[in-house]
XYZ file of N, CA, C and O in Angstrom:
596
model
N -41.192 -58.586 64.086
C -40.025 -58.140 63.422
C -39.393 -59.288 62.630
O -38.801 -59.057 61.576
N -39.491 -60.297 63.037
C -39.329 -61.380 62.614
C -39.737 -61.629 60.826
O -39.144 -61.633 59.747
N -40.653 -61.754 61.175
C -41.177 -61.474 59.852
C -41.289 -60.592 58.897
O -41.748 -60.832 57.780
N -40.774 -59.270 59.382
C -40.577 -58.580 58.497
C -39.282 -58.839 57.686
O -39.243 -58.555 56.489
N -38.061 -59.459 58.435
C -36.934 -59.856 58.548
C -36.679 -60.930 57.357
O -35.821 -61.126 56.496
N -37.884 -61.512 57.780
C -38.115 -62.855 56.885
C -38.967 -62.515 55.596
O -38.814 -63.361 54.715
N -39.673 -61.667 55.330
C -40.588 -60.551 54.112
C -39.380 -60.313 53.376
O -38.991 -60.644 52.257
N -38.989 -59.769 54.142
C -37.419 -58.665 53.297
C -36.247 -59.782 52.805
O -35.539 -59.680 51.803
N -36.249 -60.808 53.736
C -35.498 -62.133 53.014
C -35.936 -62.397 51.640
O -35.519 -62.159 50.506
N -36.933 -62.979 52.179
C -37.908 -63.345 50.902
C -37.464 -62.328 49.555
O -36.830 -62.798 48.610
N -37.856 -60.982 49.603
C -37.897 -60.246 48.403
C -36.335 -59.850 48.179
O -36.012 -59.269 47.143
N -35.451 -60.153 49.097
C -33.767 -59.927 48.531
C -33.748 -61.392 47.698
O -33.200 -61.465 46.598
N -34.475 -62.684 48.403
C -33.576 -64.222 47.365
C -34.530 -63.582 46.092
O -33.796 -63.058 45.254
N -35.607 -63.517 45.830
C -36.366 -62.914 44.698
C -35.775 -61.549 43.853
O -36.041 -61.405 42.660
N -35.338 -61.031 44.251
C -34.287 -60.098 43.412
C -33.380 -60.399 42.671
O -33.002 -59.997 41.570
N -32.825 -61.680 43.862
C -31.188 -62.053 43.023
C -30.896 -62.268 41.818
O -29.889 -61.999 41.164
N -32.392 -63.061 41.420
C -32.237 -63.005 39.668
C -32.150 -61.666 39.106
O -31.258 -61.172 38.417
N -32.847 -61.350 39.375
C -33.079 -59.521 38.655
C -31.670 -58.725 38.993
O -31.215 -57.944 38.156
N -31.082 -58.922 40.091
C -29.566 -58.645 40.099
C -28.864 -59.105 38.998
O -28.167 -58.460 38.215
N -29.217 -60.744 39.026
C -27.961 -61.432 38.220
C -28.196 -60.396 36.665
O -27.228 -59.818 36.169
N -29.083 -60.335 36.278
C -29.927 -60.283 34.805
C -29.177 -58.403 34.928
O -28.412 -58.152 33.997
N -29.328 -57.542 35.690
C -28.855 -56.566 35.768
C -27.459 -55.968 35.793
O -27.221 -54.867 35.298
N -26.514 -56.749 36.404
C -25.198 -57.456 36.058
C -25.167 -57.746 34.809
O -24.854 -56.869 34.004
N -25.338 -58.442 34.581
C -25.013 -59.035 33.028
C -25.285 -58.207 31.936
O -24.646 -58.208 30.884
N -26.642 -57.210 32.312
C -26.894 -56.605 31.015
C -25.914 -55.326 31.571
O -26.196 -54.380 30.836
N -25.128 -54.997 32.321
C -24.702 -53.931 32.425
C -23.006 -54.148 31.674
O -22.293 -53.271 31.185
N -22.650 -56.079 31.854
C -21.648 -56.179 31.318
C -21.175 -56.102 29.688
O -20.180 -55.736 29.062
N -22.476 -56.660 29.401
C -23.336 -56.998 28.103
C -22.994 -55.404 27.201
O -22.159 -55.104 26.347
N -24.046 -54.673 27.861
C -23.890 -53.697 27.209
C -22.508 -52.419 27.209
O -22.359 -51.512 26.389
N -21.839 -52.671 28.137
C -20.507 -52.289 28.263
C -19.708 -52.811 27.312
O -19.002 -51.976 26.747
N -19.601 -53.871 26.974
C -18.982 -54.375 26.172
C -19.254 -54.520 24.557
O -18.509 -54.446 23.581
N -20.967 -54.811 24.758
C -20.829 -54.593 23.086
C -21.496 -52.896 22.515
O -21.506 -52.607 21.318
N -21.978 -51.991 23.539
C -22.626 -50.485 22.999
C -21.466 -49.668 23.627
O -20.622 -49.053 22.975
N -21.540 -49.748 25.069
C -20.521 -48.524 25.362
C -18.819 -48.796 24.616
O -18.259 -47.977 23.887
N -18.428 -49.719 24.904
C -17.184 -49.806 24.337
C -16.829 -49.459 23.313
O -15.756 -48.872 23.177
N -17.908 -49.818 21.981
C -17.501 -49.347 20.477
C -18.007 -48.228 20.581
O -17.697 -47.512 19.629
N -18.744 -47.681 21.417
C -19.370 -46.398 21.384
C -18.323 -45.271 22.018
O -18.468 -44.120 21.607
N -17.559 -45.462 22.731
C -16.830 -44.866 23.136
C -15.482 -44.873 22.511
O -14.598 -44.085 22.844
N -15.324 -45.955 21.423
C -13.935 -45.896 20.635
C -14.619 -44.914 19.310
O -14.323 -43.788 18.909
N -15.079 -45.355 19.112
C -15.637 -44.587 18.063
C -16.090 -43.124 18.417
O -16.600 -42.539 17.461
N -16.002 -42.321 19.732
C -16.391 -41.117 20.089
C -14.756 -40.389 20.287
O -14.309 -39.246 20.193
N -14.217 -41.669 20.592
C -12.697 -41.112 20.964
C -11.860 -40.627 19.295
O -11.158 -39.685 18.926
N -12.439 -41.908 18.635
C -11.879 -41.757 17.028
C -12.383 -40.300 16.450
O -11.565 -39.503 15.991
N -13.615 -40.048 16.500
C -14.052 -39.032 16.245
C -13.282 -37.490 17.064
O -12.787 -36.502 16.523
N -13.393 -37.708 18.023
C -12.188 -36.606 19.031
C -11.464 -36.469 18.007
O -11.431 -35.591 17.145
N -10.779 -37.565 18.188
C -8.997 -37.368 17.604
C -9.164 -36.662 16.190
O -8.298 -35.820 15.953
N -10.222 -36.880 15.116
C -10.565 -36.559 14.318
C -10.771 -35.227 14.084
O -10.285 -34.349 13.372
N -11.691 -35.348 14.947
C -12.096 -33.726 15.192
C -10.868 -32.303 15.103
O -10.778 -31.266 14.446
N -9.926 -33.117 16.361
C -8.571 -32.493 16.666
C -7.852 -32.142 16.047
O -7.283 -31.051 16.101
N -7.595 -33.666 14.725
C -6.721 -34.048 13.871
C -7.619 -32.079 12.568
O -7.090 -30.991 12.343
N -8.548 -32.456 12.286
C -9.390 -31.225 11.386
C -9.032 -30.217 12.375
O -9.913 -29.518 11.874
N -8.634 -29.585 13.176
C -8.894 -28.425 14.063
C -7.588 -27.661 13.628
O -7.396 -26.522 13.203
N -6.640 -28.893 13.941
C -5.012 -28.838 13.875
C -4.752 -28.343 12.419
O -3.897 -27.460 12.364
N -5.340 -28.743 11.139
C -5.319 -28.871 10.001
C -5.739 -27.261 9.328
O -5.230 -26.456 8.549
N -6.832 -27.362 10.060
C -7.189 -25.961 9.800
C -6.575 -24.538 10.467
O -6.301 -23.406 10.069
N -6.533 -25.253 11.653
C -4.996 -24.168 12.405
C -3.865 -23.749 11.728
O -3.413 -22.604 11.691
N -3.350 -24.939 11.091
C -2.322 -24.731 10.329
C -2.556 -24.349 8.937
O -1.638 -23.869 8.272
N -3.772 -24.537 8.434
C -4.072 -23.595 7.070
C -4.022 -22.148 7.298
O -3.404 -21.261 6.709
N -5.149 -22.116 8.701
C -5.164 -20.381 8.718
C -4.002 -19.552 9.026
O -4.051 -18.322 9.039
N -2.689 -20.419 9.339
C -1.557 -19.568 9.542
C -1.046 -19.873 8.317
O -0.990 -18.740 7.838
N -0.545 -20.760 7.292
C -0.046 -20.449 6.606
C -0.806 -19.424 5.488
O -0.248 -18.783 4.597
N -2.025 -19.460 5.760
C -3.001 -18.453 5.071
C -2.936 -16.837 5.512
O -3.334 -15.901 4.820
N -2.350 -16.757 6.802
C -1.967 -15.395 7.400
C -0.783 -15.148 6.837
O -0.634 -14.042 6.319
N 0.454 -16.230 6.808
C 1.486 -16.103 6.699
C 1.860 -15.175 4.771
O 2.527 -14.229 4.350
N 0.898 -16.262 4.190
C 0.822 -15.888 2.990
C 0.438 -14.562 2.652
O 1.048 -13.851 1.853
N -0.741 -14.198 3.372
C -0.954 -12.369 3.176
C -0.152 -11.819 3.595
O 0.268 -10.856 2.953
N 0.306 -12.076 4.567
C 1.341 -10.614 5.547
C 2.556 -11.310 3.838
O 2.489 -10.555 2.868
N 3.364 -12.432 3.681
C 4.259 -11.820 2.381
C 3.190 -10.886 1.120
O 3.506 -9.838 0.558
N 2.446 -11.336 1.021
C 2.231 -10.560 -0.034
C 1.385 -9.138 0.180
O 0.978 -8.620 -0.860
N 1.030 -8.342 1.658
C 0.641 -7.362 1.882
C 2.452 -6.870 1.609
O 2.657 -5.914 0.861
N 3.543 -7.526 2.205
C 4.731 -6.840 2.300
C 5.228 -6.931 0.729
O 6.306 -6.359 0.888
N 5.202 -7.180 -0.365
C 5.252 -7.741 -1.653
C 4.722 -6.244 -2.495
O 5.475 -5.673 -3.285
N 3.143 -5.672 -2.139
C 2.800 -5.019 -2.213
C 3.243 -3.843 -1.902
O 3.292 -2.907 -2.700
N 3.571 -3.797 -0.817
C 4.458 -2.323 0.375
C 5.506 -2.521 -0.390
O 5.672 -1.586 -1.173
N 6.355 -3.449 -0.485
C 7.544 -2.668 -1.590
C 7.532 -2.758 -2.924
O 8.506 -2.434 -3.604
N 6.477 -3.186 -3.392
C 6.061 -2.700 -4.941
C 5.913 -1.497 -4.790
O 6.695 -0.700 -5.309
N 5.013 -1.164 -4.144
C 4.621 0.360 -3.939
C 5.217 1.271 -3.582
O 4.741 2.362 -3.896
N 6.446 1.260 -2.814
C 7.485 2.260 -2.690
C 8.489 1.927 -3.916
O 9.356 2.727 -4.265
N 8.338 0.976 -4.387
C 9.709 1.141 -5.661
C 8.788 1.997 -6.284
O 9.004 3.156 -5.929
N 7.872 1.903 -7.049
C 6.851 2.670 -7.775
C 6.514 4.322 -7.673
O 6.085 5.001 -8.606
N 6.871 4.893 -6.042
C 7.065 5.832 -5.577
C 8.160 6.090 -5.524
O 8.328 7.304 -5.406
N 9.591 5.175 -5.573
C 10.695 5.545 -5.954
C 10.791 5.986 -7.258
O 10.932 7.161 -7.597
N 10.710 4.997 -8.005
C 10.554 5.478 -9.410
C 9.678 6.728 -10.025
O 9.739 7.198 -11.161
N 8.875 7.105 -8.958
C 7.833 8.573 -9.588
C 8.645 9.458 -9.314
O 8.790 10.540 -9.883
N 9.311 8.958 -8.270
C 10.097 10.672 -7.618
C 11.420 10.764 -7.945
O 12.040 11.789 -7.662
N 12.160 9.468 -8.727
C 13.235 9.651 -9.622
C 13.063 10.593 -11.113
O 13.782 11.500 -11.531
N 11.759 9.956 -11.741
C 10.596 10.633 -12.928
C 10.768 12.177 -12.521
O 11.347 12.961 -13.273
N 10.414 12.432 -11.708
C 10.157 13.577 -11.171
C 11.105 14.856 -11.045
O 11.091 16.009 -11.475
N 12.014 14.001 -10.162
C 13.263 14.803 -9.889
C 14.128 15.000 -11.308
O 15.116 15.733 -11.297
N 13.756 14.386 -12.402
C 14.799 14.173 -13.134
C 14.161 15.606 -14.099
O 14.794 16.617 -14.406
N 12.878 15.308 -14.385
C 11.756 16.055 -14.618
C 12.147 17.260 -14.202
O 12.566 18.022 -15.074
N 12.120 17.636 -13.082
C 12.575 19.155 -12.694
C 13.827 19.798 -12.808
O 14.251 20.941 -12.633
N 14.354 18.540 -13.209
C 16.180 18.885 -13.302
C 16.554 19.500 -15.097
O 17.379 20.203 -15.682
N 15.261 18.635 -15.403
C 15.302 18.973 -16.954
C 14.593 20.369 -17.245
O 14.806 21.145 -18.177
N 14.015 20.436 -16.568
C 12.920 21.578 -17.017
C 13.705 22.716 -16.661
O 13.833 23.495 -17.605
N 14.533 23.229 -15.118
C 15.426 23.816 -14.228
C 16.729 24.255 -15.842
O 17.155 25.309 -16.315
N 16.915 22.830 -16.162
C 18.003 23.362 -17.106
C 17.778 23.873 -18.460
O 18.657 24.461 -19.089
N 16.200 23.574 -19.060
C 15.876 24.185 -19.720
C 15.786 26.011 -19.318
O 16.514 26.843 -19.860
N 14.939 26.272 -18.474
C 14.984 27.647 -18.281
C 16.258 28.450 -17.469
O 16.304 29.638 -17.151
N 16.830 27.848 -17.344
C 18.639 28.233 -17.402
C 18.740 28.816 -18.721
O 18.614 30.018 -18.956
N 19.046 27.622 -19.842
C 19.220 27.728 -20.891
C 18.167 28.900 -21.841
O 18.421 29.721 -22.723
N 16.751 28.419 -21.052
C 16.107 30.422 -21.928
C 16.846 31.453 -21.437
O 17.660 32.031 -22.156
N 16.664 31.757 -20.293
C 17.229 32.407 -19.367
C 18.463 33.194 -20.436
O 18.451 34.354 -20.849
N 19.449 32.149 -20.681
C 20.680 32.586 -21.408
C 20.419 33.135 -22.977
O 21.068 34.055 -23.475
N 19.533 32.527 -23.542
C 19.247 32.781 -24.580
C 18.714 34.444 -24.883
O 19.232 35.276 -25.628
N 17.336 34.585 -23.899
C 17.069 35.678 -23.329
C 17.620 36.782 -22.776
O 17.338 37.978 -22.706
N 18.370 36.157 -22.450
C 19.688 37.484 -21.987
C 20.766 37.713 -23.069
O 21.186 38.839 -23.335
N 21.117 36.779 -23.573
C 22.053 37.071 -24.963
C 21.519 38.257 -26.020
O 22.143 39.262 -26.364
N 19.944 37.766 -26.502
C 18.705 38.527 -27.160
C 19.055 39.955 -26.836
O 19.520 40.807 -27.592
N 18.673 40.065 -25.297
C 18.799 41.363 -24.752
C 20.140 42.103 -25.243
O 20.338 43.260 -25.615
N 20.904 41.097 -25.114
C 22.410 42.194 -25.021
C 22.838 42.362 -26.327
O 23.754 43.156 -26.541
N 22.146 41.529 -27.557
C 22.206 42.120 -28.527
C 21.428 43.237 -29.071
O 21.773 44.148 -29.823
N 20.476 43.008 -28.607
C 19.432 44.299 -28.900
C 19.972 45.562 -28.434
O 20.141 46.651 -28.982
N 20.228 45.048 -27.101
C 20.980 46.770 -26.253
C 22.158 46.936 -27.211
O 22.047 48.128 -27.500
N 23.486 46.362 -28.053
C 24.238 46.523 -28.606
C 23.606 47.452 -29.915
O 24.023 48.550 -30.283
N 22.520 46.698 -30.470
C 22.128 47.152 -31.789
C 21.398 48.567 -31.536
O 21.445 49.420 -32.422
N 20.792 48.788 -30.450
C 20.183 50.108 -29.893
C 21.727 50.983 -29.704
O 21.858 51.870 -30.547
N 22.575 50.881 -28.985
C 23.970 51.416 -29.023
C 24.102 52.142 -30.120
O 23.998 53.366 -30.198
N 24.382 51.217 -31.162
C 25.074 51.330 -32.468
C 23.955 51.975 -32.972
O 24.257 53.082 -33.418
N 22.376 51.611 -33.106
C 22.289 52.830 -33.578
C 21.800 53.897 -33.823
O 21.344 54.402 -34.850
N 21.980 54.391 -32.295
C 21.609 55.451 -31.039
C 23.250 56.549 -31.584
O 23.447 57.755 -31.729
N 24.038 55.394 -31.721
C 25.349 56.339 -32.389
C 25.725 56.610 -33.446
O 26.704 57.310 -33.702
N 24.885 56.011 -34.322
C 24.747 56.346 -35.741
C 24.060 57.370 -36.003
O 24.532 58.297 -36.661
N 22.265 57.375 -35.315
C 21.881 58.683 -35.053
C 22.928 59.788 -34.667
O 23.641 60.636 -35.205
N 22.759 59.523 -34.002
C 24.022 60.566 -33.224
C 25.438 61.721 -34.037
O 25.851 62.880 -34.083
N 25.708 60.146 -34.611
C 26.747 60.805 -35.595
C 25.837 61.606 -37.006
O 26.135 62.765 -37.294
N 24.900 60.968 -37.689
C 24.063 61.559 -38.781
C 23.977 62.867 -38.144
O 24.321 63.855 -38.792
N 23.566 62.982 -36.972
C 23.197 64.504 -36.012
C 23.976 65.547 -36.466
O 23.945 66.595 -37.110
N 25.213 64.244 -35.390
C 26.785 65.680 -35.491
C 26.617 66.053 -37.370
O 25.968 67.022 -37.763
N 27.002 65.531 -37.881
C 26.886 65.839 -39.499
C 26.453 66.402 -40.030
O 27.043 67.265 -40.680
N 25.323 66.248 -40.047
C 23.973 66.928 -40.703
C 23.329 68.372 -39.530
O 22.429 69.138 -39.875
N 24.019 68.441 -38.226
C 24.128 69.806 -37.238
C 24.052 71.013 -38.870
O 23.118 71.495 -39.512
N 25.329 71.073 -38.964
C 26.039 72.115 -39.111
C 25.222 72.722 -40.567
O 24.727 73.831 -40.770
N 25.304 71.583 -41.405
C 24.339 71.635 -42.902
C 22.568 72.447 -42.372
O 21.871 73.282 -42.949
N 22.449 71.963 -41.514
C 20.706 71.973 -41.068
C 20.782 73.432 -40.481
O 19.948 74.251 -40.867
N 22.100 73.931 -39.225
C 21.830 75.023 -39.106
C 22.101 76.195 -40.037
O 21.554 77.274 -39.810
N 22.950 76.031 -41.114
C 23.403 76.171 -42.383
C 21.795 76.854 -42.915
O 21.628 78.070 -42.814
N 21.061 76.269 -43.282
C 19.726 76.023 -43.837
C 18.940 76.463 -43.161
O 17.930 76.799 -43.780
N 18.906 76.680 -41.844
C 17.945 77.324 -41.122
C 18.285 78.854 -41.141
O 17.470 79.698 -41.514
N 19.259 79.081 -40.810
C 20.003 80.744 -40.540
C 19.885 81.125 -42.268
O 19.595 82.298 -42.504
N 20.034 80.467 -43.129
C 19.901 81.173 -44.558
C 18.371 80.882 -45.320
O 18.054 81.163 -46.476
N 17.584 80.251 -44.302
C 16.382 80.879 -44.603
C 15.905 81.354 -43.324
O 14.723 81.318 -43.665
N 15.870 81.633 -42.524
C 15.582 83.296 -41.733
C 16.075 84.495 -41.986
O 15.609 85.613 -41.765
N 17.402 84.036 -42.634
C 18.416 85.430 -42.724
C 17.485 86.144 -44.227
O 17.028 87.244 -44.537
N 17.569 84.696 -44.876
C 16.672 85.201 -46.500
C 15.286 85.814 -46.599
O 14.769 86.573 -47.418
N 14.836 85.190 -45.420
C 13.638 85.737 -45.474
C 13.138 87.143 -44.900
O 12.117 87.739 -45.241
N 14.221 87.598 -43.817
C 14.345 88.884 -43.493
C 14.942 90.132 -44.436
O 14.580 91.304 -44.338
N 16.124 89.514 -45.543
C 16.390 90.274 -46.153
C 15.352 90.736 -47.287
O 15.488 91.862 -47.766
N 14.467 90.016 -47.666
C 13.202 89.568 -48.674
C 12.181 90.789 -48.125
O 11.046 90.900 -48.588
């Protein structure tokens, strides 16, 4: 056992270099790969973050910007529908008072016509009474004439 004791001595003082050398390159490279390697991964992060943030804040003011101008639109579009159905209404108000106005015209027409039919329905009438008495006059003295004949 002894010697194994003393084997295993042996190959730990024979290591120590390879320790030391393993140490060193672990300080070595900590210091000159991982260190800039890791500032430079962190720079990049922040970077990254810094673009994430940037674009976060584009795509909202890029939302922000549609929703005003979807709403820009929505009340363009109801003034536009205001304005059709002002067009419109005014439109029917005109047209409404136009056929009022036939309406009156049309009925005036009428009531002159019925006047002028009146007048001369009574003009007939009177020619009638008038010309009665002459006509039966003329009838009775040619039946009467023609019987005496």
């Amino acid at each position: 056992m002894e010697q194994t004791l003393q084997a295993l001595g042996g190959i730990l003082l024979k290591a120590i270099p390879t320790l030391v050398l393993v140490l060193l390159l672990h300080f070595f490279l900590r210091r000159m790969l991982f260190g800039p390697l890791e500032r430079v991964l962190a720079k990049r992060d922040e970077e990254t973050l810094g673009a994430r943030r940037a674009a976060e804040d584009s795509l909202r003011r890029a939302e922000r910007r549609a929703a005003e101008y979807e709403a820009a639109i929505r009340d363009a579009r109801s003034e536009v529908f205001r304005e059709h159905e002002a067009a419109r209404s005014q439109m029917l108000a005109s047209q409404k008072q136009h056929i009022l106005e036939s309406r009156a015209r049309v009925a005036e027409t009428i009531r002159q016509a019925r006047e002028e039919l009146e007048a001369e329905t009574e003009a007939a009438r009177r020619t009638l009474d008038e010309s009665t008495g002459a006509l039966a006059d003329q009838i009775a003295d040619s039946l009467l004439g023609r019987r005496a004949a």
